PDB file of C-alpha atoms in Angstrom:
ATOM      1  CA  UNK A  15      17.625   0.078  -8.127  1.00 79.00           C
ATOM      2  CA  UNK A  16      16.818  -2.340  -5.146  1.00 90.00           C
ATOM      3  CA  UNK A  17      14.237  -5.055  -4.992  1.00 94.00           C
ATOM      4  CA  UNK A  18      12.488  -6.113  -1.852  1.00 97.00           C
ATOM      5  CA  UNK A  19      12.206 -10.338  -1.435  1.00 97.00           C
ATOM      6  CA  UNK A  20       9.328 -11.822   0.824  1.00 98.00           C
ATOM      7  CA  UNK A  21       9.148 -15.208   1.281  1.00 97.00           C
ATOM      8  CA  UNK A  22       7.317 -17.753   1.589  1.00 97.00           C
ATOM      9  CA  UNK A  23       4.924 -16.744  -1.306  1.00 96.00           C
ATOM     10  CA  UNK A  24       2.612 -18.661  -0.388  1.00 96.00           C
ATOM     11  CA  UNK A  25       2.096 -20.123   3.536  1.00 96.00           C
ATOM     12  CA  UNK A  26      -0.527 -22.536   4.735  1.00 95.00           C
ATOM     13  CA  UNK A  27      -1.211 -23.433   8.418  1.00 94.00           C
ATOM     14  CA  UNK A  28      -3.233 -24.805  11.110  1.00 94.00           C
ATOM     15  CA  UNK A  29      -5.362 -23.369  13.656  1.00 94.00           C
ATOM     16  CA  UNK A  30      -3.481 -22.254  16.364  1.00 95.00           C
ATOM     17  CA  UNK A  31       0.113 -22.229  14.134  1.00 96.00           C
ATOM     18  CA  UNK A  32       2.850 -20.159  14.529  1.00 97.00           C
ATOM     19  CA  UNK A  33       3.922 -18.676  11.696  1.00 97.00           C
ATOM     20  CA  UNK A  34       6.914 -16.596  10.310  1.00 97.00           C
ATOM     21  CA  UNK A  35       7.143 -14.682   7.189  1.00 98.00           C
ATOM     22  CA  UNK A  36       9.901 -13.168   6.119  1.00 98.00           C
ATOM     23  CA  UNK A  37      11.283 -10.166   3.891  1.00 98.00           C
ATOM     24  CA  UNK A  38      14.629  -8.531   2.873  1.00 98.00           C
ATOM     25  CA  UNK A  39      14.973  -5.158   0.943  1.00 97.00           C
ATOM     26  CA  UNK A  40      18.708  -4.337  -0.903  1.00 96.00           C
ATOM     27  CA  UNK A  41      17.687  -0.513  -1.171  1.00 94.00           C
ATOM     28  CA  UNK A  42      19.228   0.126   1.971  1.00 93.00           C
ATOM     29  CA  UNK A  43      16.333   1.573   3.652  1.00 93.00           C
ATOM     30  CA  UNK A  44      15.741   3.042   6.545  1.00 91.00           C
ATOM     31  CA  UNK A  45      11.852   2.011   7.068  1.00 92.00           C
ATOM     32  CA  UNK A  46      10.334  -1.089   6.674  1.00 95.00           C
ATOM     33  CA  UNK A  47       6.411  -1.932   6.919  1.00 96.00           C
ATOM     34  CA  UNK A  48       4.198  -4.476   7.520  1.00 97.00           C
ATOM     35  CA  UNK A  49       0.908  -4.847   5.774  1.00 97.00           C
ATOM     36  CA  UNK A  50      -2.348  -6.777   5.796  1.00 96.00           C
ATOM     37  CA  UNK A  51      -4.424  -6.540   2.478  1.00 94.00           C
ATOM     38  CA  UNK A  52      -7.949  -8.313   2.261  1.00 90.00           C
ATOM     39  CA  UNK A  53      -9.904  -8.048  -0.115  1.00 81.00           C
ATOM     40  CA  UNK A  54     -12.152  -4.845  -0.518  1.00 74.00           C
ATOM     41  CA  UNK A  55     -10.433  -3.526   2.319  1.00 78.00           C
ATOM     42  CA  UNK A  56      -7.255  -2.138   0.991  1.00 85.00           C
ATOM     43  CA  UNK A  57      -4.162  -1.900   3.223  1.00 92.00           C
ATOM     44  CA  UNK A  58      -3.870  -1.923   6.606  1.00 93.00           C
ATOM     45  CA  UNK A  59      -0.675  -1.594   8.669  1.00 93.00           C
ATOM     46  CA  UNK A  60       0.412  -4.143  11.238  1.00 96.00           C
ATOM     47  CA  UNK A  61       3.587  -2.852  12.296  1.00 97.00           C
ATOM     48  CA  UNK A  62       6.307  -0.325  11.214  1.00 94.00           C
ATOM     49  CA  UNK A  63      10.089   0.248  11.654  1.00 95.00           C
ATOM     50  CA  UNK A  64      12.239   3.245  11.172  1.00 91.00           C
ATOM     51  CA  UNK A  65      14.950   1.827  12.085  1.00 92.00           C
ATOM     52  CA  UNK A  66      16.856  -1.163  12.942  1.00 93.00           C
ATOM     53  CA  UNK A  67      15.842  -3.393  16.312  1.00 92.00           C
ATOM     54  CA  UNK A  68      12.747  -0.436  16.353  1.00 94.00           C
ATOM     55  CA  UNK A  69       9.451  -1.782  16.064  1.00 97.00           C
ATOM     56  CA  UNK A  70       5.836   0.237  16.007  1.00 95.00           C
ATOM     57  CA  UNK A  71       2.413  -0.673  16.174  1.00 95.00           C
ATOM     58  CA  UNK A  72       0.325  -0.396  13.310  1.00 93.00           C
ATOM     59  CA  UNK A  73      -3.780  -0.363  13.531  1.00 90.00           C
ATOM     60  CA  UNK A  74      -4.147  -4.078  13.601  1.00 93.00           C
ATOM     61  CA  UNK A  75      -1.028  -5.278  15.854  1.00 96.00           C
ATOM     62  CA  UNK A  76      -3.084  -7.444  17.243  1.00 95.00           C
ATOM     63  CA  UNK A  77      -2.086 -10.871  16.738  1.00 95.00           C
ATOM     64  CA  UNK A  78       1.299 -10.129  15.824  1.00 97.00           C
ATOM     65  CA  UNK A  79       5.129  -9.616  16.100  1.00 97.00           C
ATOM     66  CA  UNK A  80       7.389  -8.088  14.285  1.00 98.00           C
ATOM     67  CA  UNK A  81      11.038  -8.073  14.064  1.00 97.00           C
ATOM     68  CA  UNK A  82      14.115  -5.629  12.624  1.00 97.00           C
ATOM     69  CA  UNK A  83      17.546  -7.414  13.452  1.00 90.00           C
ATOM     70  CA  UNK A  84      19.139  -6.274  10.947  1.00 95.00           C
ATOM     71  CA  UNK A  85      18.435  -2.820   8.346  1.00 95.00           C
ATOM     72  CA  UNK A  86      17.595  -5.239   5.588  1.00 97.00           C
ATOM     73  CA  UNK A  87      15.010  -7.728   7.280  1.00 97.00           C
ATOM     74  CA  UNK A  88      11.820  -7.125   8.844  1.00 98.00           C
ATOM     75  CA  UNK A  89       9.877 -10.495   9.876  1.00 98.00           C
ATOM     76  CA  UNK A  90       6.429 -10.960  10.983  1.00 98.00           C
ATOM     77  CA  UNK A  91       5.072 -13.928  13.352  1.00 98.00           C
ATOM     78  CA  UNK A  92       1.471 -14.833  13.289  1.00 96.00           C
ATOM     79  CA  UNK A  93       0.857 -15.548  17.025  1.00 96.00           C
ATOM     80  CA  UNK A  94      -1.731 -18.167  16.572  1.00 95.00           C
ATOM     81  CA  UNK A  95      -3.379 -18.453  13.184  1.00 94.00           C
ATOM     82  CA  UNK A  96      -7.418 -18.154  13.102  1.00 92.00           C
ATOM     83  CA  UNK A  97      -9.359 -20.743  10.782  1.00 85.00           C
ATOM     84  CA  UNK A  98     -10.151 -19.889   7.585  1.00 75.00           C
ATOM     85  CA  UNK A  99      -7.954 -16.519   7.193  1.00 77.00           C
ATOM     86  CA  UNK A 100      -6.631 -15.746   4.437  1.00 87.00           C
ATOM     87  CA  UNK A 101      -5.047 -12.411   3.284  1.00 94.00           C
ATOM     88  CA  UNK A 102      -2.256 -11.333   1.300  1.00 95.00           C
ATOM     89  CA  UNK A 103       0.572  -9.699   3.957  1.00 97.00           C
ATOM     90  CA  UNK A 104       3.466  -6.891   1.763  1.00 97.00           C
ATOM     91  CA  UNK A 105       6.202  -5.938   3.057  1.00 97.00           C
ATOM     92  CA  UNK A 106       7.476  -2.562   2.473  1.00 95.00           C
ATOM     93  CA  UNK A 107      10.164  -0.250   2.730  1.00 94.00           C
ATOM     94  CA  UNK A 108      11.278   3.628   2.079  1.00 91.00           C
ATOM     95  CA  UNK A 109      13.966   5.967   2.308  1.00 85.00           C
ATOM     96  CA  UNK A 110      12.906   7.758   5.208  1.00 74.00           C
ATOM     97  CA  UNK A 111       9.203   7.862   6.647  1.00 63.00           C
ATOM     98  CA  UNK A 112       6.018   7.374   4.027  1.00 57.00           C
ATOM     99  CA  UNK A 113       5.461  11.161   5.006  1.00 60.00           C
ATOM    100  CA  UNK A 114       8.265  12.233   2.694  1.00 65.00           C
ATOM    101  CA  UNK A 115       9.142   8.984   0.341  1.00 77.00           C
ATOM    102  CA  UNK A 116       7.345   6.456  -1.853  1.00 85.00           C
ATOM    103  CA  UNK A 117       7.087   2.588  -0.235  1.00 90.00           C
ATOM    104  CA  UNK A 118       8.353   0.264  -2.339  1.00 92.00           C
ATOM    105  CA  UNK A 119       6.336  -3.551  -2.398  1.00 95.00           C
ATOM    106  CA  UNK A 120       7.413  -6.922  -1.731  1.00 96.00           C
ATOM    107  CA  UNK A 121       5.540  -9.087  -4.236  1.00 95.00           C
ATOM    108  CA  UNK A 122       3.169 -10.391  -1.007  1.00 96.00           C
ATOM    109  CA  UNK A 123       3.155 -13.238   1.091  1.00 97.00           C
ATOM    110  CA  UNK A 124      -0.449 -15.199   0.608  1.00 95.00           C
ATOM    111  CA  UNK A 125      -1.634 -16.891   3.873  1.00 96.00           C
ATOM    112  CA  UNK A 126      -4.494 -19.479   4.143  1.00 94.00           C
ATOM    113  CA  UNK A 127      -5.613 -21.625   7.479  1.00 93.00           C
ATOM    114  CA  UNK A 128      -7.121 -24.970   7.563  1.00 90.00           C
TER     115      UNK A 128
ATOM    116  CA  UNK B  24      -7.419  10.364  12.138  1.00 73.00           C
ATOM    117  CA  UNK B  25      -6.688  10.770   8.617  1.00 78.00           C
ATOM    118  CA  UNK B  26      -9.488   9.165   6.383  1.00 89.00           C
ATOM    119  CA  UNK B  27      -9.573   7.874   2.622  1.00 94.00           C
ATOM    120  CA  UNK B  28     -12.519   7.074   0.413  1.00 96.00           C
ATOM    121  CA  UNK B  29     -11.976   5.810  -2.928  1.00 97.00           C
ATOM    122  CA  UNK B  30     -14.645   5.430  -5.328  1.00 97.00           C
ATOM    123  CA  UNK B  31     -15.645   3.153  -7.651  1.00 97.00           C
ATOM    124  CA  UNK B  32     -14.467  -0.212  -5.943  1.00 96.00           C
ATOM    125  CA  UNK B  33     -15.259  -1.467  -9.492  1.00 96.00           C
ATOM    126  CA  UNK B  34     -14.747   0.309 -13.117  1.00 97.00           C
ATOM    127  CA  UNK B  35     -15.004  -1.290 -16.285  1.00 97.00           C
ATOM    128  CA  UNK B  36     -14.341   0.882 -19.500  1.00 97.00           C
ATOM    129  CA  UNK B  37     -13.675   0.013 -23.480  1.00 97.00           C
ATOM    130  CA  UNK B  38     -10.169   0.484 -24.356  1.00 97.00           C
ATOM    131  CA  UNK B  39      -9.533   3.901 -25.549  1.00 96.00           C
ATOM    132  CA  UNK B  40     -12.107   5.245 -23.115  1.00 96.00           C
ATOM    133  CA  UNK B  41     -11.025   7.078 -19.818  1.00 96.00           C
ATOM    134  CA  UNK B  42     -10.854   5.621 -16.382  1.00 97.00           C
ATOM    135  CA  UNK B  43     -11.609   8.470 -13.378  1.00 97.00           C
ATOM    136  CA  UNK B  44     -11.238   7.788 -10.066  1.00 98.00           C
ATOM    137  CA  UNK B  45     -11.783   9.680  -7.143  1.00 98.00           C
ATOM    138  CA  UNK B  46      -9.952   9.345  -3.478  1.00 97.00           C
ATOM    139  CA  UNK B  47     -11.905  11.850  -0.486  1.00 96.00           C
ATOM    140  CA  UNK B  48      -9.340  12.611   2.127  1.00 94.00           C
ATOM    141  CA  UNK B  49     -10.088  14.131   5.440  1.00 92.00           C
ATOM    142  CA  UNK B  50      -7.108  15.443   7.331  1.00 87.00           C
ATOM    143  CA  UNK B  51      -6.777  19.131   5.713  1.00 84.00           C
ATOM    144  CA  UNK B  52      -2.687  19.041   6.821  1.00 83.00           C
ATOM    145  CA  UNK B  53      -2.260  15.869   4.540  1.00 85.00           C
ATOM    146  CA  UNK B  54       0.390  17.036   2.080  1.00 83.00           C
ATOM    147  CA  UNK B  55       1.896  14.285   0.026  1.00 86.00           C
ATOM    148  CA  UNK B  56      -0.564  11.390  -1.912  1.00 90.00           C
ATOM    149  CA  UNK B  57       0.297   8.632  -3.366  1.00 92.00           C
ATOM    150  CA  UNK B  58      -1.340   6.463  -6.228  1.00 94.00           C
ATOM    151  CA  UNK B  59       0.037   2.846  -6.924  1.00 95.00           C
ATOM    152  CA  UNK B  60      -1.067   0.385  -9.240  1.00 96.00           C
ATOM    153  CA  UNK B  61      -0.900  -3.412  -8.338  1.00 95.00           C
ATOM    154  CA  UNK B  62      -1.239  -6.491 -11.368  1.00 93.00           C
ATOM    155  CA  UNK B  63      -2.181  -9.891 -10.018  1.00 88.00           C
ATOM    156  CA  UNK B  64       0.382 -11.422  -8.214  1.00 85.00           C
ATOM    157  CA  UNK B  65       2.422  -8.674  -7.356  1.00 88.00           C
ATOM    158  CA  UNK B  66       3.449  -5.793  -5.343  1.00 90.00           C
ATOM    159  CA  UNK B  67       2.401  -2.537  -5.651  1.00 94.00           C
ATOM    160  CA  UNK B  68       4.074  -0.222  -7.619  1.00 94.00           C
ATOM    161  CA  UNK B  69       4.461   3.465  -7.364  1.00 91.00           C
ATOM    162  CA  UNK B  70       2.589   5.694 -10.672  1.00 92.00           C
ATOM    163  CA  UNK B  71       2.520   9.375  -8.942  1.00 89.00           C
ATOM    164  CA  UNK B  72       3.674  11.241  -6.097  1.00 88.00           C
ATOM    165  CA  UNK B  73       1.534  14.545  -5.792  1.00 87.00           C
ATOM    166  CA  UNK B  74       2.653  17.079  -3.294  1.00 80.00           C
ATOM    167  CA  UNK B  75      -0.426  19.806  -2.539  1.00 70.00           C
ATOM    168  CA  UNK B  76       1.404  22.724  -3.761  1.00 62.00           C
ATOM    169  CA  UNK B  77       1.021  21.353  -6.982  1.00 65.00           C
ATOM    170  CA  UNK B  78      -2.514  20.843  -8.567  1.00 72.00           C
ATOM    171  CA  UNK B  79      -2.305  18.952 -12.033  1.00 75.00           C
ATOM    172  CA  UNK B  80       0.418  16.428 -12.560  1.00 74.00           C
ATOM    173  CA  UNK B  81       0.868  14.644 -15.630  1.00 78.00           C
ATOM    174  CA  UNK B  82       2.525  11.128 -16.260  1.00 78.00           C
ATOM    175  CA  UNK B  83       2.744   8.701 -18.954  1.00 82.00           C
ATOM    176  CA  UNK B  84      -1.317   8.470 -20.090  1.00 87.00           C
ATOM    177  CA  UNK B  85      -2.603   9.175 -17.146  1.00 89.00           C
ATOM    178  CA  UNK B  86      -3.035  12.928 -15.353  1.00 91.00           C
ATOM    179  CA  UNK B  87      -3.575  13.296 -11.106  1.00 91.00           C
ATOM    180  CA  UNK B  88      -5.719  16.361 -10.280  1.00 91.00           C
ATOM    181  CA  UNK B  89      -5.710  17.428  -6.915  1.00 90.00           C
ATOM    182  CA  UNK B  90      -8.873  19.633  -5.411  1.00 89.00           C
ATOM    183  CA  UNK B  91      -7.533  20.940  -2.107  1.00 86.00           C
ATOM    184  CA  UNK B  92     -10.479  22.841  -1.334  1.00 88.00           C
ATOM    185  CA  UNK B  93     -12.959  19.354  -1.543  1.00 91.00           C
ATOM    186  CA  UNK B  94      -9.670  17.522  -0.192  1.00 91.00           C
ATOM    187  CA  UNK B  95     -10.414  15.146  -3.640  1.00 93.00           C
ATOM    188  CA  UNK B  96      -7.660  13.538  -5.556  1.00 93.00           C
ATOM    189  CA  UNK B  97      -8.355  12.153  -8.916  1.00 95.00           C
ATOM    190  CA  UNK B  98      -6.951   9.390 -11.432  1.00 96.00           C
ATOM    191  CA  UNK B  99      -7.739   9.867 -15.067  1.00 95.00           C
ATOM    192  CA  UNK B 100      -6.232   7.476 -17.613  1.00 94.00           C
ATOM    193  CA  UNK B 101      -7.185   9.028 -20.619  1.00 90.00           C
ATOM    194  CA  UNK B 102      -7.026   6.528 -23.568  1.00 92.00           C
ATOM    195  CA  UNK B 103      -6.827   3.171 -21.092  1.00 94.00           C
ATOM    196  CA  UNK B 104      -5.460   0.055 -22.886  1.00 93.00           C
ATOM    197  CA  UNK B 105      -6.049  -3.840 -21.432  1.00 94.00           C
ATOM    198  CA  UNK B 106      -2.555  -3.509 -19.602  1.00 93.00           C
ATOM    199  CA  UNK B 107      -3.930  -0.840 -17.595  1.00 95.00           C
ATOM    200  CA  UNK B 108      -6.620  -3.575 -16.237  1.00 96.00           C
ATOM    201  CA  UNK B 109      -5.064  -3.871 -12.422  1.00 96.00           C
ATOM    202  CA  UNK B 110      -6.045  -2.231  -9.163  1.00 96.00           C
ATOM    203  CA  UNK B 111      -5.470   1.063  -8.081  1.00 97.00           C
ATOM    204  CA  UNK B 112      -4.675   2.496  -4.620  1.00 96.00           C
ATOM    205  CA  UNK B 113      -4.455   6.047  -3.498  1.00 96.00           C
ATOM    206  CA  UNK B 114      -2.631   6.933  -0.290  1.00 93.00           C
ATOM    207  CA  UNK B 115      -2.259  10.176   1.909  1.00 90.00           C
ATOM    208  CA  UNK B 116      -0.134  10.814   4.659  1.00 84.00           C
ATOM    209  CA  UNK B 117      -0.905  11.261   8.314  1.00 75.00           C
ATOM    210  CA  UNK B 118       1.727  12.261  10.845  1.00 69.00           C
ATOM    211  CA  UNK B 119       5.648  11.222   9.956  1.00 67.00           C
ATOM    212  CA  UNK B 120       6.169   7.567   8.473  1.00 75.00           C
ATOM    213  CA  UNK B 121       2.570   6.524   8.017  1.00 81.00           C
ATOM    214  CA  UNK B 122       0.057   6.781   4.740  1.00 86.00           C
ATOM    215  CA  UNK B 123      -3.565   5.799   4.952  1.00 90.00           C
ATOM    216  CA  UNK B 124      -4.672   4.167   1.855  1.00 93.00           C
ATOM    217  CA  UNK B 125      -7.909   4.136   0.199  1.00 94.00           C
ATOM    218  CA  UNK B 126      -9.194   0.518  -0.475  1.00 94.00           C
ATOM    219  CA  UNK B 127      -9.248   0.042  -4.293  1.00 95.00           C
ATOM    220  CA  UNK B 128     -10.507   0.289  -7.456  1.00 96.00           C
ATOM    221  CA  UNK B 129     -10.912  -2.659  -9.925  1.00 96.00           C
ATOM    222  CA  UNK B 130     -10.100  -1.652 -13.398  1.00 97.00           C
ATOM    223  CA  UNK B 131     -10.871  -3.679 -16.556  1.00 97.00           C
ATOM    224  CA  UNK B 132     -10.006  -2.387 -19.788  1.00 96.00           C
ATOM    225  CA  UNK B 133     -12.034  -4.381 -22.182  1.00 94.00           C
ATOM    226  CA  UNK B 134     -11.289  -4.528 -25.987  1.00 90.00           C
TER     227      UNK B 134
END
């Protein structure tokens, strides 16, 4: 078994902020994924990587970084945070791509903007 | 690209009644779907992986029926219980390393 860590679990910022979350995944896998989940709008990926120092864009990029230093981290920056966003962002990972393997969830990293 | 529906966003049954719900994919090469269940608070977590050459899978209260011709995949918790109240996602794949997921159903198992 593995377990995938995000942190912070909960992040508040300003208008304009930087911010950095963070996740880390023990199963030794090869993907990792970035999602945005709002509410009554499912999942929606912001960036993937198959591999380590790869990074690929997602359908709402847009805004963000990623980064894969290492196998077991994947971090996302929010550029510049917009006012009054908040959404839940999971981090997940699989054996090889989604097409063959089940993701595995972070327990989510809640984001609200003042 | 690949599209998901999922219907109802909402579903509220007694307990011991059964829970259906329905995901409408598009992309008729989509062979591997997904259904996850996420509690408040947390991740979500895997309950089924379906693969298309197989039609009627069976886990532990619930069965996954998958309609290839309508390109419909189906929940149904037979006999749901309050711990089933959560959301539910489906998910099918597009091209290598990517899944489109549906946007969620509400359950609340009342007793």
């Amino acid at each position: 078994g593995g377990i995938i860590t995000q942190t912070p679990k909960f992040l508040i910022g300003q208008e304009g902020q930087k911010l950095t979350l963070k996740c880390q995944q023990n199963f030794n896998h090869d993907t990792m994924y970035w999602y945005r989940q709002d509410s009554g709008k499912g999942l929606r990926l912001i960036y993937y990587s198959i591999t380590e120092n790869d990074l690929q864009k997602g359908d709402l990029s847009e805004g963000y970084d990623a980064s894969r230093e290492k196998k077991s981290s994947f971090s996302l920056t929010v550029t510049s945070a917009q006012k009054n966003e908040m959404a839940v962002f999971l981090c997940a990972s699989s054996m090889r791509g989604a097409h063959y393997a089940e993701q595995f969830f972070g327990p989510g990293t809640r984001l609200t903007v003042l | 690209g690949e599209q998901v529906e999922q219907r109802p966003p909402h579903l509220s049954v007694r307990e011991g009644d059964s829970a259906v719900i329905i995901c409408t994919y598009t992309d008729p090469n989509s062979y591997y779907f997904f259904w996850y269940k996420q509690e408040p608070g947390a991740g979500l977590q895997l309950l089924m992986k379906v693969f298309s050459s197989t039609e009627i899978n069976e886990g532990q209260g619930f069965t996954v029926l998958l309609n290839k011709k309508d390109k419909q995949l189906s929940l149904n918790l037979t006999a749901a219980h309050p711990g089933d109240s959560a959301v539910y996602f489906c998910a099918a794949d597009t091209n290598a390393y990517k899944v489109i997921f549906g946007k969620g159903t509400h359950l609340h198992v009342l007793p």
